[in-house]
XYZ file of C-alpha atoms in Angstrom:
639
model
C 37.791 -5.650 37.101
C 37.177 -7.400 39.854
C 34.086 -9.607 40.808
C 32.549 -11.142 43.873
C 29.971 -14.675 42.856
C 27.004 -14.500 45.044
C 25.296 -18.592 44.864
C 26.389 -21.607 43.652
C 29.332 -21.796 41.561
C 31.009 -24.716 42.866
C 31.305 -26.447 39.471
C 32.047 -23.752 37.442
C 34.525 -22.149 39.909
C 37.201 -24.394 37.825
C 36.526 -23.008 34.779
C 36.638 -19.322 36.131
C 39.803 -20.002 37.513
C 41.258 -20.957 34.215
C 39.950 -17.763 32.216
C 40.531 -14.776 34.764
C 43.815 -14.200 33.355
C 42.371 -13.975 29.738
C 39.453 -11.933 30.826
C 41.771 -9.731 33.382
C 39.792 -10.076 35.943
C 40.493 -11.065 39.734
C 38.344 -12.567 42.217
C 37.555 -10.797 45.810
C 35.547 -10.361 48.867
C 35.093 -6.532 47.701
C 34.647 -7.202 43.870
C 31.168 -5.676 42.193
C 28.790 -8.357 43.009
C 27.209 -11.235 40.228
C 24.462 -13.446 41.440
C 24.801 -16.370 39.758
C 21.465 -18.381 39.166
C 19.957 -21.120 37.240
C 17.168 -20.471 34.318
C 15.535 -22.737 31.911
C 17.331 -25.183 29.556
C 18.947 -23.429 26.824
C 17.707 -19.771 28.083
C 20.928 -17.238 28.960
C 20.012 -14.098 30.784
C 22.550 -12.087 31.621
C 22.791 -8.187 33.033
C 23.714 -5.325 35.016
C 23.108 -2.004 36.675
C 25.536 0.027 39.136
C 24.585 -1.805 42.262
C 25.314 -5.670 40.813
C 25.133 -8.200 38.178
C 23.513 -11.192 37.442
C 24.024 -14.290 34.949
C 21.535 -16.879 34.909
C 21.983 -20.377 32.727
C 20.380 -23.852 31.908
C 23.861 -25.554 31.022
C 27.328 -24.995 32.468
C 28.605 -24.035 29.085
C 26.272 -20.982 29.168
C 27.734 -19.718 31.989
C 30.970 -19.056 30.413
C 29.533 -17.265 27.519
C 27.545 -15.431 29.955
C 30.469 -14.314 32.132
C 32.813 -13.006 28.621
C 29.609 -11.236 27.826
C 29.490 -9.477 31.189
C 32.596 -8.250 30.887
C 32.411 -7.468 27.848
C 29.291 -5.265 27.600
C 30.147 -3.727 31.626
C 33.472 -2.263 29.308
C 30.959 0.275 27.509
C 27.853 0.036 29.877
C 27.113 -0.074 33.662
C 23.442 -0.755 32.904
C 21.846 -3.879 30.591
C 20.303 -6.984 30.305
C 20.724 -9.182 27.252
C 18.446 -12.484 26.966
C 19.629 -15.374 24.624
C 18.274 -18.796 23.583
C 20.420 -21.444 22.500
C 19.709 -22.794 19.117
C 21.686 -26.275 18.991
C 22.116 -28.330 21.208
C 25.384 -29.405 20.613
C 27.831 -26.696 18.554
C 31.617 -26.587 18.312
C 34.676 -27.620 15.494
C 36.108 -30.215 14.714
C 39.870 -30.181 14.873
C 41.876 -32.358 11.926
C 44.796 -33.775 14.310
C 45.399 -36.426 11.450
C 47.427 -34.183 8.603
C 50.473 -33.328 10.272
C 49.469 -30.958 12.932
C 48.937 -32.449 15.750
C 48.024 -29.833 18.738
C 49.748 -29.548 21.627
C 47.861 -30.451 24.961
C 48.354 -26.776 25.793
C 47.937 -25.617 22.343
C 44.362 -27.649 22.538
C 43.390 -25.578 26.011
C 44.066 -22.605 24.543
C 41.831 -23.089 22.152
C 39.019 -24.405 24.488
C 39.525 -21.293 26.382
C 38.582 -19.355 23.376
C 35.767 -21.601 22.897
C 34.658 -21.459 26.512
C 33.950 -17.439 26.087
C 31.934 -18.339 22.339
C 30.037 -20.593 24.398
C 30.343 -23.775 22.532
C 29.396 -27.239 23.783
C 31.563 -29.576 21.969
C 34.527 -30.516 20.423
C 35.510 -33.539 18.154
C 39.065 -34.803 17.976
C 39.561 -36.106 14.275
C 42.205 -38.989 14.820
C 43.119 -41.558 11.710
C 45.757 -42.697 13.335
C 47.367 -40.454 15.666
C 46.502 -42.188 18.797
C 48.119 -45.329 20.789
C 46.768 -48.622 20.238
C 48.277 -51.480 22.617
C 49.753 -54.017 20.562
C 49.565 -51.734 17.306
C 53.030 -49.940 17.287
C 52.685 -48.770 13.565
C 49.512 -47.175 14.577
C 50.560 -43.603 14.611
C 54.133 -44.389 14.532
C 56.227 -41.306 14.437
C 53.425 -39.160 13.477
C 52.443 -37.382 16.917
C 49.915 -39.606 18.383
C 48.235 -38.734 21.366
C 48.416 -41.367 24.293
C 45.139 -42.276 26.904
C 46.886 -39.478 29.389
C 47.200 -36.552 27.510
C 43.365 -37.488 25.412
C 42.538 -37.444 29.439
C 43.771 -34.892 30.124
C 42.167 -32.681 27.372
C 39.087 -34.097 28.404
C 39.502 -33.053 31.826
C 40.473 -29.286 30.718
C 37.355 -29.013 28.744
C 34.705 -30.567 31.232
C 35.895 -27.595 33.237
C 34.098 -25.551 30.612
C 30.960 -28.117 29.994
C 32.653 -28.801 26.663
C 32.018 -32.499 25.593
C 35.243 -33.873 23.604
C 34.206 -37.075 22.007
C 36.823 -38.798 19.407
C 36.411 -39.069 15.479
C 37.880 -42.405 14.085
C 38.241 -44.314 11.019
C 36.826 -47.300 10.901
C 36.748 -48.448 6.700
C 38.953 -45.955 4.661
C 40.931 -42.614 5.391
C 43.531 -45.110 6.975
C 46.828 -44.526 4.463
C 48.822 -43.659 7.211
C 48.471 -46.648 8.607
C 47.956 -49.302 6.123
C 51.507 -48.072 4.126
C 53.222 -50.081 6.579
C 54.258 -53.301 5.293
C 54.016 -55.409 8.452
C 50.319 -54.668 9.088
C 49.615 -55.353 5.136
C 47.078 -57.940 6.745
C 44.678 -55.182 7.050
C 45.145 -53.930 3.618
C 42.283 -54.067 1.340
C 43.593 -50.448 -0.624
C 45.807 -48.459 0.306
C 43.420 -46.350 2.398
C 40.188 -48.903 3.030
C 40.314 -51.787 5.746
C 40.135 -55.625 4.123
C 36.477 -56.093 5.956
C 35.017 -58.718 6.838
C 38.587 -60.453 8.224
C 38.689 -61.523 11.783
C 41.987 -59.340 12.529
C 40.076 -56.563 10.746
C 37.568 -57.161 13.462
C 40.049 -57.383 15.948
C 41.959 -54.015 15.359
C 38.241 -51.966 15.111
C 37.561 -53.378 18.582
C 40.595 -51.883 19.887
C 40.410 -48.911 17.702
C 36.633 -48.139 19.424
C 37.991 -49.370 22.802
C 41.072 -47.081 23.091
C 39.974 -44.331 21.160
C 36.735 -43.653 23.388
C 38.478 -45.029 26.961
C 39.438 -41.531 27.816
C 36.673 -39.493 27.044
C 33.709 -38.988 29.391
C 31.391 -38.559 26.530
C 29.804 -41.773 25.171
C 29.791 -40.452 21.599
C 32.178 -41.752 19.093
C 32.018 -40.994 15.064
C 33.022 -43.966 13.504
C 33.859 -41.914 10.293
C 33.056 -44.456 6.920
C 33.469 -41.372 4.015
C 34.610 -41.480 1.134
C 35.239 -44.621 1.103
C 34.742 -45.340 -2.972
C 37.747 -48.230 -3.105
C 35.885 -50.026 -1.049
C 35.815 -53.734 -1.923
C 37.909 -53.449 -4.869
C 41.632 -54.228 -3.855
C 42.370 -57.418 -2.214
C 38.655 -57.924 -0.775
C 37.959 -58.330 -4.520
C 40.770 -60.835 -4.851
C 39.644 -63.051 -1.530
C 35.553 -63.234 -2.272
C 34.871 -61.963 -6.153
C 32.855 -59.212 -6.846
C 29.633 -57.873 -4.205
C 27.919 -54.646 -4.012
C 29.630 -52.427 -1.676
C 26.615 -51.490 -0.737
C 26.355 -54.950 0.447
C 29.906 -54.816 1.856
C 29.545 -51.428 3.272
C 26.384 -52.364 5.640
C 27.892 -55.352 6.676
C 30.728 -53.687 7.799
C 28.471 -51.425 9.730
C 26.890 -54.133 11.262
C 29.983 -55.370 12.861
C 31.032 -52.218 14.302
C 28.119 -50.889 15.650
C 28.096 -54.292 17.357
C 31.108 -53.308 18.866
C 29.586 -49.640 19.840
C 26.621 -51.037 20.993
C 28.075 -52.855 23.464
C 30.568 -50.179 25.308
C 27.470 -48.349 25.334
C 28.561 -45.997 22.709
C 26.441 -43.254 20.921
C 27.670 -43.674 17.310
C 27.896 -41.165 14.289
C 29.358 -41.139 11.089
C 29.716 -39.628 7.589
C 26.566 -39.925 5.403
C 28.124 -39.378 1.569
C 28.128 -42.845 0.999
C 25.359 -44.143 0.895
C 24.198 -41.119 -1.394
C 26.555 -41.591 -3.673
C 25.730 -45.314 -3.717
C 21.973 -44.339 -4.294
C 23.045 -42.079 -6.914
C 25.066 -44.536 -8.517
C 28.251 -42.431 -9.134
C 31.146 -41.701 -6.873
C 32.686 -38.272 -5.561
C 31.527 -35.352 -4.318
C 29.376 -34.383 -7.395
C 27.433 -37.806 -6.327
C 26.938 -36.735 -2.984
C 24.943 -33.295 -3.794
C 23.372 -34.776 -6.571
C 20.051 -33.059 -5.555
C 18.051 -35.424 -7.773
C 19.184 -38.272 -5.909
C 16.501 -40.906 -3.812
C 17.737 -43.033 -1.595
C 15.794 -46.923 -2.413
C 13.099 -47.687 -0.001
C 15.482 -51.141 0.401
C 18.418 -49.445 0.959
C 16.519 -47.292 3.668
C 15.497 -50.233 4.978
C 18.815 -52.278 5.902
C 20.485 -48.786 7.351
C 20.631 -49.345 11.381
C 18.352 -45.901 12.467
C 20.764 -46.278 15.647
C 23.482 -44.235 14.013
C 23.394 -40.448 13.487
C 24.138 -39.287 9.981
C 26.290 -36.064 9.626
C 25.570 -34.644 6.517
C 28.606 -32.393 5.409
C 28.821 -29.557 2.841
C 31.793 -26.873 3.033
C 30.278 -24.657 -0.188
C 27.177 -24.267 -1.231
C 25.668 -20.798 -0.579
C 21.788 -21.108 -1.806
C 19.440 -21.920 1.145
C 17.434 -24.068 -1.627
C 20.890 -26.142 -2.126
C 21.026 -27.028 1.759
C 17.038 -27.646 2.237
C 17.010 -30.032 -0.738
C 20.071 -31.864 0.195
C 18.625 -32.045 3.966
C 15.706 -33.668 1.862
C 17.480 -36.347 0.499
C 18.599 -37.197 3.941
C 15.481 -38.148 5.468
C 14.586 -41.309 4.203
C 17.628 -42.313 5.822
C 15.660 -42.446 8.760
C 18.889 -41.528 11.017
C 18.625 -38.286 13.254
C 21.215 -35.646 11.285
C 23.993 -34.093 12.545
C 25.193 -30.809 10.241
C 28.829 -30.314 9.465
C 30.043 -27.543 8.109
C 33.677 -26.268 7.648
C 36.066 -22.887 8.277
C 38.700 -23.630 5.295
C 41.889 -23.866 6.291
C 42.616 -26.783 4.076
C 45.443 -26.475 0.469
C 46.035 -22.734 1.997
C 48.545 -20.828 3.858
C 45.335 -18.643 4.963
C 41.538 -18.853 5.471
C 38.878 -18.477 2.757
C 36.689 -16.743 4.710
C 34.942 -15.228 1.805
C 33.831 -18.984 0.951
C 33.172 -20.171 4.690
C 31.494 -17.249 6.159
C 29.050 -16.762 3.251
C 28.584 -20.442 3.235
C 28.146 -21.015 6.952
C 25.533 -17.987 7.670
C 23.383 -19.798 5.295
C 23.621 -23.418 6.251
C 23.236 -22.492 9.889
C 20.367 -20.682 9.254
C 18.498 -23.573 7.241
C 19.749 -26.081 10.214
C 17.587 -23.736 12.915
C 14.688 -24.003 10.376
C 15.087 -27.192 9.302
C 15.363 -28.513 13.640
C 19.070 -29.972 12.824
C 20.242 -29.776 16.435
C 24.056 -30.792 16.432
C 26.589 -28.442 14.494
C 30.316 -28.476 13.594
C 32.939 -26.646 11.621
C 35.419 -28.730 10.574
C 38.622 -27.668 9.640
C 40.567 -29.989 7.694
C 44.304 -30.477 7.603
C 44.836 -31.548 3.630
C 48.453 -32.374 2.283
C 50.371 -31.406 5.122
C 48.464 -28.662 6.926
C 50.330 -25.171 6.256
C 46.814 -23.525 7.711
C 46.213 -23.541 11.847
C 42.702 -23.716 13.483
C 43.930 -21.170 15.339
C 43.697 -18.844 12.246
C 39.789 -19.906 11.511
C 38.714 -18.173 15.118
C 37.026 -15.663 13.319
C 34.860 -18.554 11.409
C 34.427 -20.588 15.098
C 32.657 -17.140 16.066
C 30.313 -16.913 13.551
C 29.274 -20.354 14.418
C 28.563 -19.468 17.996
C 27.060 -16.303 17.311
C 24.362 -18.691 15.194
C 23.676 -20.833 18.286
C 22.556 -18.172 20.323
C 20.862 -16.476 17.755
C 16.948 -17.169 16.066
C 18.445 -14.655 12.835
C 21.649 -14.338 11.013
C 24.141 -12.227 13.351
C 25.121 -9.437 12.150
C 28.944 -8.510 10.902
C 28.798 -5.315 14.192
C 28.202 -8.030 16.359
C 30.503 -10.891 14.867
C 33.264 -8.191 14.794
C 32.519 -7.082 19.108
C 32.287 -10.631 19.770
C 35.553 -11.592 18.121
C 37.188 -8.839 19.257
C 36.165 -9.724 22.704
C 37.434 -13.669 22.704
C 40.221 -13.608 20.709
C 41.711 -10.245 20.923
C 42.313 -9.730 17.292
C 39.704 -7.439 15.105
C 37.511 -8.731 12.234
C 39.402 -7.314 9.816
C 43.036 -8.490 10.714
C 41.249 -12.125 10.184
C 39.632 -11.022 6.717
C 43.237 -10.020 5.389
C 43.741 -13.685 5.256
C 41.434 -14.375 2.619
C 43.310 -11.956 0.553
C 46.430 -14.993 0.259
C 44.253 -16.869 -2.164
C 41.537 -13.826 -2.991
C 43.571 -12.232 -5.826
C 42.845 -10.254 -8.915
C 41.274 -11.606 -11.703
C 38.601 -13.857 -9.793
C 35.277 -13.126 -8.122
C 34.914 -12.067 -4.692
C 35.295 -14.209 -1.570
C 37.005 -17.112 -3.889
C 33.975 -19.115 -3.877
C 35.641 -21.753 -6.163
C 38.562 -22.204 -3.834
C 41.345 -20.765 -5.324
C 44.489 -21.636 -3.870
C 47.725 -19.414 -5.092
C 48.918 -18.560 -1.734
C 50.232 -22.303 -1.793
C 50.843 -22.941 -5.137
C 52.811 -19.604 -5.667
C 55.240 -20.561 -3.081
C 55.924 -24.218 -4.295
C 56.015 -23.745 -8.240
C 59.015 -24.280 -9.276
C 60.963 -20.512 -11.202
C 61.995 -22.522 -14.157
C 59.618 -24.696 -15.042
C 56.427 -22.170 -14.124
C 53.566 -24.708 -14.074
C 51.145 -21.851 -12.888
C 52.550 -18.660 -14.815
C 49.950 -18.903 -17.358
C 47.138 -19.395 -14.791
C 48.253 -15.928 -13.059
C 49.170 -14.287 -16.446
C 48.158 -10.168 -16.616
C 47.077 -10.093 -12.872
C 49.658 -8.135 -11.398
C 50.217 -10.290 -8.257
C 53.634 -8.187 -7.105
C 51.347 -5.611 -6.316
C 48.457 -7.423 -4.935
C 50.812 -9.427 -2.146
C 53.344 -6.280 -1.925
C 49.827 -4.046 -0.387
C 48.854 -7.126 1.355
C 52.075 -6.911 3.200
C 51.961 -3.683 4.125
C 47.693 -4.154 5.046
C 49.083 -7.213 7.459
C 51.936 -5.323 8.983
C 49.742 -2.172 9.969
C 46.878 -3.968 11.500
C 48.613 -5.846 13.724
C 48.447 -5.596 17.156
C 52.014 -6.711 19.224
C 49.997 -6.421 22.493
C 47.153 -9.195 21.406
C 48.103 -12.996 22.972
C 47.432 -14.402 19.276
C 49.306 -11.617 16.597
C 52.253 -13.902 16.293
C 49.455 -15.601 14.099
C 49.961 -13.278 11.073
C 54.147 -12.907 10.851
C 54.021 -16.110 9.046
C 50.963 -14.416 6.609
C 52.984 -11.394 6.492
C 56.557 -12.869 5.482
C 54.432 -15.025 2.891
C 53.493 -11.504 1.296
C 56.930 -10.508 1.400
C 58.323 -14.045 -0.504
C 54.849 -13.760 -2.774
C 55.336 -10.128 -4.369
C 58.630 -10.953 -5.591
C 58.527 -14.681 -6.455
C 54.818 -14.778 -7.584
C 55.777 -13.509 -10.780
C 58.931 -14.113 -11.584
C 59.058 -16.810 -13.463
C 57.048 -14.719 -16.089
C 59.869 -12.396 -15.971
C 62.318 -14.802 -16.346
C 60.460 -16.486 -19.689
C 60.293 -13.215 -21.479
C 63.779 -11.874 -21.070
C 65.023 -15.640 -22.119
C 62.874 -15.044 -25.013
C 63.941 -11.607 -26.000
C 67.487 -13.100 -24.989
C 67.829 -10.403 -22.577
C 71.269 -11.232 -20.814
C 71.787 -8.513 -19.020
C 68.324 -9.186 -17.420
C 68.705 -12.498 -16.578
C 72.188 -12.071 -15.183
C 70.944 -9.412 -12.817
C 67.893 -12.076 -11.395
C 70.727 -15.065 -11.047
C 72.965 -12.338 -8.894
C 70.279 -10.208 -7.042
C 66.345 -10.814 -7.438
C 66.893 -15.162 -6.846
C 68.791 -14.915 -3.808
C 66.995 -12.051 -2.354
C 63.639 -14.401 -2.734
C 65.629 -17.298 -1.261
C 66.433 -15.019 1.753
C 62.221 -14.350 2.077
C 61.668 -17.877 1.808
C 64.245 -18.812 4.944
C 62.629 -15.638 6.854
C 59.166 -17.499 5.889
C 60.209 -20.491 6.828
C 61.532 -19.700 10.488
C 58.468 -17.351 11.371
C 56.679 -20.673 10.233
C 58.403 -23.217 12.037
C 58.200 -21.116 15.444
C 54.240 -20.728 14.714
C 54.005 -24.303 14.339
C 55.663 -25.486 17.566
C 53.658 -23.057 19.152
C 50.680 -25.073 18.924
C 51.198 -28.509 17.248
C 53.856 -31.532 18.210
C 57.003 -31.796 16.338
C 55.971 -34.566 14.001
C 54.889 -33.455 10.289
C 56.946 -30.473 10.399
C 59.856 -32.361 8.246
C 57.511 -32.508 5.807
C 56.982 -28.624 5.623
C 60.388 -27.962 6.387
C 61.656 -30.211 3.231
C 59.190 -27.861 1.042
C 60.648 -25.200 1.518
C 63.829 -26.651 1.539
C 62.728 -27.206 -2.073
C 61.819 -24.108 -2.774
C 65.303 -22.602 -1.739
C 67.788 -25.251 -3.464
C 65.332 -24.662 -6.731
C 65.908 -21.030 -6.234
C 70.006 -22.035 -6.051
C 69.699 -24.598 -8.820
C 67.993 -21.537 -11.414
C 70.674 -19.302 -10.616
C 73.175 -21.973 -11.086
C 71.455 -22.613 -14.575
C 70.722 -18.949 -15.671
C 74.570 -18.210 -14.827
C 76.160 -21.148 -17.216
C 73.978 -19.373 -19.758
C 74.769 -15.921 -19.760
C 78.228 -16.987 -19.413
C 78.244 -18.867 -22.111
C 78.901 -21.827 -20.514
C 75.769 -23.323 -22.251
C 74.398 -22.736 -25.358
C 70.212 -22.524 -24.182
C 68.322 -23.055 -21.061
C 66.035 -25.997 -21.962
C 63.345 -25.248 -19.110
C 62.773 -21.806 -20.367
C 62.270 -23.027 -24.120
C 59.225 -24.792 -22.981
C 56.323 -23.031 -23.861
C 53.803 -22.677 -20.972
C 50.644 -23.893 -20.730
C 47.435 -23.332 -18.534
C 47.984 -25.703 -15.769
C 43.340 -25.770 -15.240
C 40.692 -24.397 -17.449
C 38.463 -24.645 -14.470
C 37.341 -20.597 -14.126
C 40.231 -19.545 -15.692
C 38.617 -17.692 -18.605
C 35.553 -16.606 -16.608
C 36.883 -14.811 -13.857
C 35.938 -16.741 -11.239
C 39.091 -18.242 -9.780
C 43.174 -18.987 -10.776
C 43.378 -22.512 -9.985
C 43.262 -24.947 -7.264
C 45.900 -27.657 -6.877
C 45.836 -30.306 -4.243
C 48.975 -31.903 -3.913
C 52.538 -30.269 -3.093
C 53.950 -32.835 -5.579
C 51.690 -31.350 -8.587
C 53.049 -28.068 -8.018
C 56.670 -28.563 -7.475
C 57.078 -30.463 -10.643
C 55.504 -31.939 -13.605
C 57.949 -35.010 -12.895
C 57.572 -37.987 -11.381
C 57.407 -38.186 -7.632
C 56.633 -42.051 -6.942
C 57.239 -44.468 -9.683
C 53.580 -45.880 -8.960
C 50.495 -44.904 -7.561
C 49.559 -48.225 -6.322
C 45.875 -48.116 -5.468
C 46.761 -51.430 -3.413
C-alpha cells in the first residue's frame, strides 16, 4: 500500500519512517491520500472512503495507533470511521532487565515498534543494577549493564513514537547483585537492603538517581523500596539497636526524595510496604490483607509528593481490586496501577492467569480514575521466559486504554494479529507448558511444571509424586504437534515458539520418566531399565541439547550475552544427570552393584498446596530446589 500525508507530520515523519517496513507500506507523491489532523486530547478518529483517509489525534502516540489501524481495517474495507478515547493517560510494560536478560538496544526497538502500533505511551526500564555508575565498577559488573549511550539511545528510538522511557531503580532492597561483592560490603545492611542512614549510602543513591535518570528525557524516576522486609535488621541493627522500620523506612525516604526533589525529578515507587507495616505482618499475604487501615499517623509522615504504584499480578474479583484500591487512599499519594503478563518461574506465559486477571483490574482502574498503567513482566531466577512472548498480554492492555468496556477476544485476536503477526491462539498454546491435566483452567495458582519438569533430576524425582496419574507424555507430545502446526515460518516473530516446541519434545519423554524408572526398579525389571540406560536416556539427552541450542539462539536474539551461563549450566545439568543415571542404572543391571540407592527412596509430594484439590501441580521458585534436595550453598547468610 502506498500512502501520500496531506498536513503536518513533521514530528511524526520519524516514527513513520521506522515502521513502513513492518506495516509494508511505502511513501509517494501518488499514494491514496491521509489528511493528517489534530483533535482533542485523548480523542482518536480515524477513517476512510475510496477517495482518501484521514487520522486525527491529541498526542503523538495516537497517531501511530491510528496509522496500524488504517491499514489494518483499509485490508478488509475501503469505507469506515472508527472513533476512540483514550482511557489512561500513561499505559505501557515494564521490562525486568535485572534477571539475566538484558535486551539488546535493537531487541528493545523492536519491541517499541510493536508498542508504537498498540499505541502505548510508556515504558519503564527495571534496572537493579544493570547500569554504569562512575566510580562504582561492581555495579553491574559482568552482568550486561547498559551504559548512558545506549539508555540514550533507546530513549531517542522511542520519543520517535511519543513513548516516554523513564528508569526503575532500587534504592533500599532488591540490590543482591550488587551488595554480594565483598569490596562494596560498606553498603551492606542484608544481603539485598542498603545500610541507610550511612553517608556513603547517601552518596551511592545520589549517583544511582543522577546516572540512572541523566539519559532519559522524562523526569520520572521509580525509586522502587518493595519488599523490603530485612530492612533494619542486619548490620543497621548492629550499628544503632533496634527502631521501627517504619521509622527507618520514612527516613530513608526522606533522604532520597531530597535527592529527587532537587534534579527536578517526578518520583514513584512500590506501595506494599507500608501496608504490610500497617498490617503488621510481612509478605504478600500482608499486602492484600483487605482488612488492613493504614494509621492516621502513619498517613501523616508519608511525603504526598510520591506516587504510589499499587501492584497485584492475581486476583480476579473486581471486589478484591476496589477494596485493595481502598486501602490505598489514606495514603494520600496519587496511584499508579501495576499489573503483570507472567513470564516469571516459566518457560511460557500464563495467560490463563494474566489475561483473566488483567481484563478485570483494568476495568476497575477506568472506574476507579487510576490514570497510569503497567504490565510488568518479571525476570525471576534466571529468566527462561522473553517479553517478547507476553505480546499477546501487552495487547490486551492497549486494547483497555482505548476502550470505556472490556475488549472483546474478536478484537484482541485482529489487533494482535495485526501488530505482531502471530494469531491469538499460537500465543494461548503457551499457557498449555504449565496448564496441564489434573488442575483447573487457566492455572490460576501458578503452576509451574514446564520448568520444574525440565530441571528435576531422573533419579532422585522430587516432583514425580506431584505429577503422579496425569499422563503428561501425552499432554506435551499433542502440545508439540499443536505448536508445530500453528506456526507460521513467514511471521518476523515464529522463531519465538521452536524453543516452546523442542521443550514439548524433551517434556513428553522426560516428564515422566522418572516414574517409569521407580516402578521397574521396584518390580526389578532389568530388562526395562537396561533398555532406558541404552535408548530412552540418551535419546532425552539429545532433546535437551536440541532445546538448548534453539534456546540459546532465541536468547541472543534479543538479550546481551551476560546471564546466559547461567541457563546454559542448567541444562548442562540436566544432560550430565541424564549421563550420570545411565552410568548408575548400567552398574546395576550388570551387576556391577548390588541396588541403586536413589531409586530405593520412596517419593514424596514435594507441595500440598492444590495438590489434592485439583487446582494446580506445584510451583517451585528456585532452580536449586528442583535440581536437588542437596545442598547448594553451605549458608544462606541473610547478611
Amino acid at each position: 500500500m502506498k500512502l501520500r500525508f496531506e498536513g503536518d507530520v513533521t514530528h511524526v515523519m520519524p516514527g513513520i519512517q521506522l515502521l513502513l517496513d513492518e506495516l509494508n507500506v511505502t511513501i509517494g507523491e501518488d499514494g491514496f491520500p491521509v489528511k493528517v489532523e489534530s483533535s482533542i486530547e485523548g480523542e482518536l478518529q480515524i477513517g476512510r472512503d475510496q477517495s482518501q483517509a484521514y487520522i486525527r489525534y491529541g498526542r503523538k502516540h495516537q497517531f501511530f495507533r491510528g496509522l496500524g489501524l488504517l491499514i489494518q481495517h483499509s485490508r478488509k474495507s475501503d469505507s469506515f470511521h472508527l472513533q476512540e478515547n483514550q482511557q489512561f493517560d500513561q499505559i505501557g510494560p515494564m521490562f525486568d532487565l535485572s534477571r539475566n536478560a538484558v535486551l539488546t538496544v535493537d531487541g528493545f526497538k523492536l519491541m517499541l515498534n510493536k508498542m508504537a502500533l498498540m499505541g502505548m505511551n510508556s515504558v519503564m526500564l527495571y534496572m537493579e543494577d544493570t547500569y554504569q555508575i562512575e566510580g562504582e565498577p561492581y555495579f553491574g559488573y559482568m552482568r550486561g549493564r547498559y551504559t548512558q549511550a545506549e539508555l540514550k539511545e533507546i530513549d531517542d528510538y522511542a520519543d520517535q513514537f511519543g513513548i516516554e522511557a523513564f528508569p526503575s531503580i532500587q534504592t533500599l532492597a532488591h540490590l543482591e547483585e550488587f551488595l554480594k561483592w565483598e569490596p562494596i560490603r560498606h553498603y551492606r545492611d542484608t544481603k539485598g537492603a542498603l545500610l541507610v542512614g550511612s553517608e556513603q549510602t547517601d552518596s551511592l543513591i545520589e549517583r544511582m538517581i543522577e546516572t540512572a535518570s541523566a539519559p532519559f528525557r522524562s523526569n520520572k524516576i521509580h525509586i522502587g523500596m518493595d519488599e523490603a522486609e530485612e530492612l533494619g535488621r542486619g548490620k543497621y541493627l548492629d550499628y544503632n539497636g533496634y527502631v521501627s522500620r517504619f521509622d527507618i523506612m520514612i527516613d530513608h525516604l526522606d533522604r532520597v526524595l531530597a535527592v529527587v526533589r532537587e534534579r527536578g525529578l517526578k518520583p514513584m515507587m512500590w506501595s506494599d510496604m507500608f501496608l504490610k507495616l500497617a498490617s503488621g505482618g510481612g509478605g504478600d499475604a500482608a499486602y492484600y490483607d483487605k482488612e488492613t487501615s493504614i494509621p492516621e499517623e502513619m498517613a501523616r509522615r508519608i511525603p504526598k509528593d510520591v506516587d504510589m504504584v499499587y501492584w497485584d499480578y492475581s486476583h480476579q474479583e473486581p471486589e478484591d481490586y476496589e477494596k485493595l484500591i481502598s486501602n490505598h487512599r489514606p495514603l494520600g499519594c496519587n496511584l499508579v496501577f501495576a499489573g503483570a503478563v507472567w513470564i516469571f518461574n516459566t518457560f511460557g506465559v500464563n495467560y490463563g492467569l494474566s489475561l483473566n486477571a488483567s481484563d478485570v483490574a483494568l476495568q476497575v482502574c477506568k472506574q476507579e480514575g487510576i490514570r497510569e498503567v503497567y504490565a510488568t513482566m518479571w525476570g525471576d531466577d534466571g529468566n527462561e521466559g522473553n517479553p517478547f512472548a507476553a505480546l499477546l498480554g501487552l495487547q490486551l492492555y492497549a486494547e483497555h486504554a482505548y476502550s470505556e468496556q472490556k475488549p472483546s477476544q474478536a478484537q484482541l485476536a485482529e489487533r494482535v494479529k495485526f501488530c505482531t503477526g502471530i494469531d491469538m491462539d499460537t500465543f494461548l498454546q503457551l499457557k498449555d507448558l504449565d496448564e496441564i491435566p489434573g488442575q483447573e483452567p487457566n492455572n490460576a495458582k501458578q503452576s509451574n511444571p514446564s520448568k520444574f519438569l525440565l530441571y528435576q533430576d531422573v533419579l532422585l524425582g522430587l516432583f514425580d509424586k506431584q505429577i503422579e496419574g496425569l499422563d503428561l507424555s501425552n499432554h506435551y507430545a499433542e502440545l508439540e504437534q499443536s505448536i508445530r502446526e500453528k506456526r507460521d515460518s513467514s511471521a518476523e516473530l515464529d522463531y519465538l515458539f521452536e524453543m516452546p516446541e523442542k521443550l514439548c519434545t524433551v517434556l513428553k519423554r522426560k516428564s515422566e520418566i522418572g516414574i517409569a524408572l521407580k516402578q521397574a526398579y521396584d518390580r526389578q525389571d532389568t530388562d526395562t531399565l537396561k533398555q532406558m540406560a541404552k535408548n530412552v536416556l540418551p535419546a532425552i539427552s539429545s532433546a535437551v541439547q536440541e532445546l538448548r541450542i534453539a534456546h540459546r539462539t532465541q536468547w541472543h536474539r534479543m538479550f546481551k550475552p551476560f546471564g546466559w551461563e547461567v541457563i546454559d549450566i542448567r541444562y548442562g545439568g540436566v544432560i550430565t544427570r541424564l549421563d550420570t543415571a545411565s552410568f548408575r542404572i548400567l552398574a546395576y543391571t550388570e551387576g556391577r552393584i548390588d541396588r541403586i540407592d536413589e531409586l530405593e527412596q520412596e517419593r514424596l509430594v514435594f507441595s500440598t498446596t492444590n495438590r489434592d484439590n485439583h487446582k494446580g501441580v506445584g510451583w517451585c521458585s528456585h532452580y536449586y530446589r528442583m535440581a536437588s534436595p542437596n545442598a547448594f550453598y553451605h549458608v544462606l547468610n541473610p547478611f
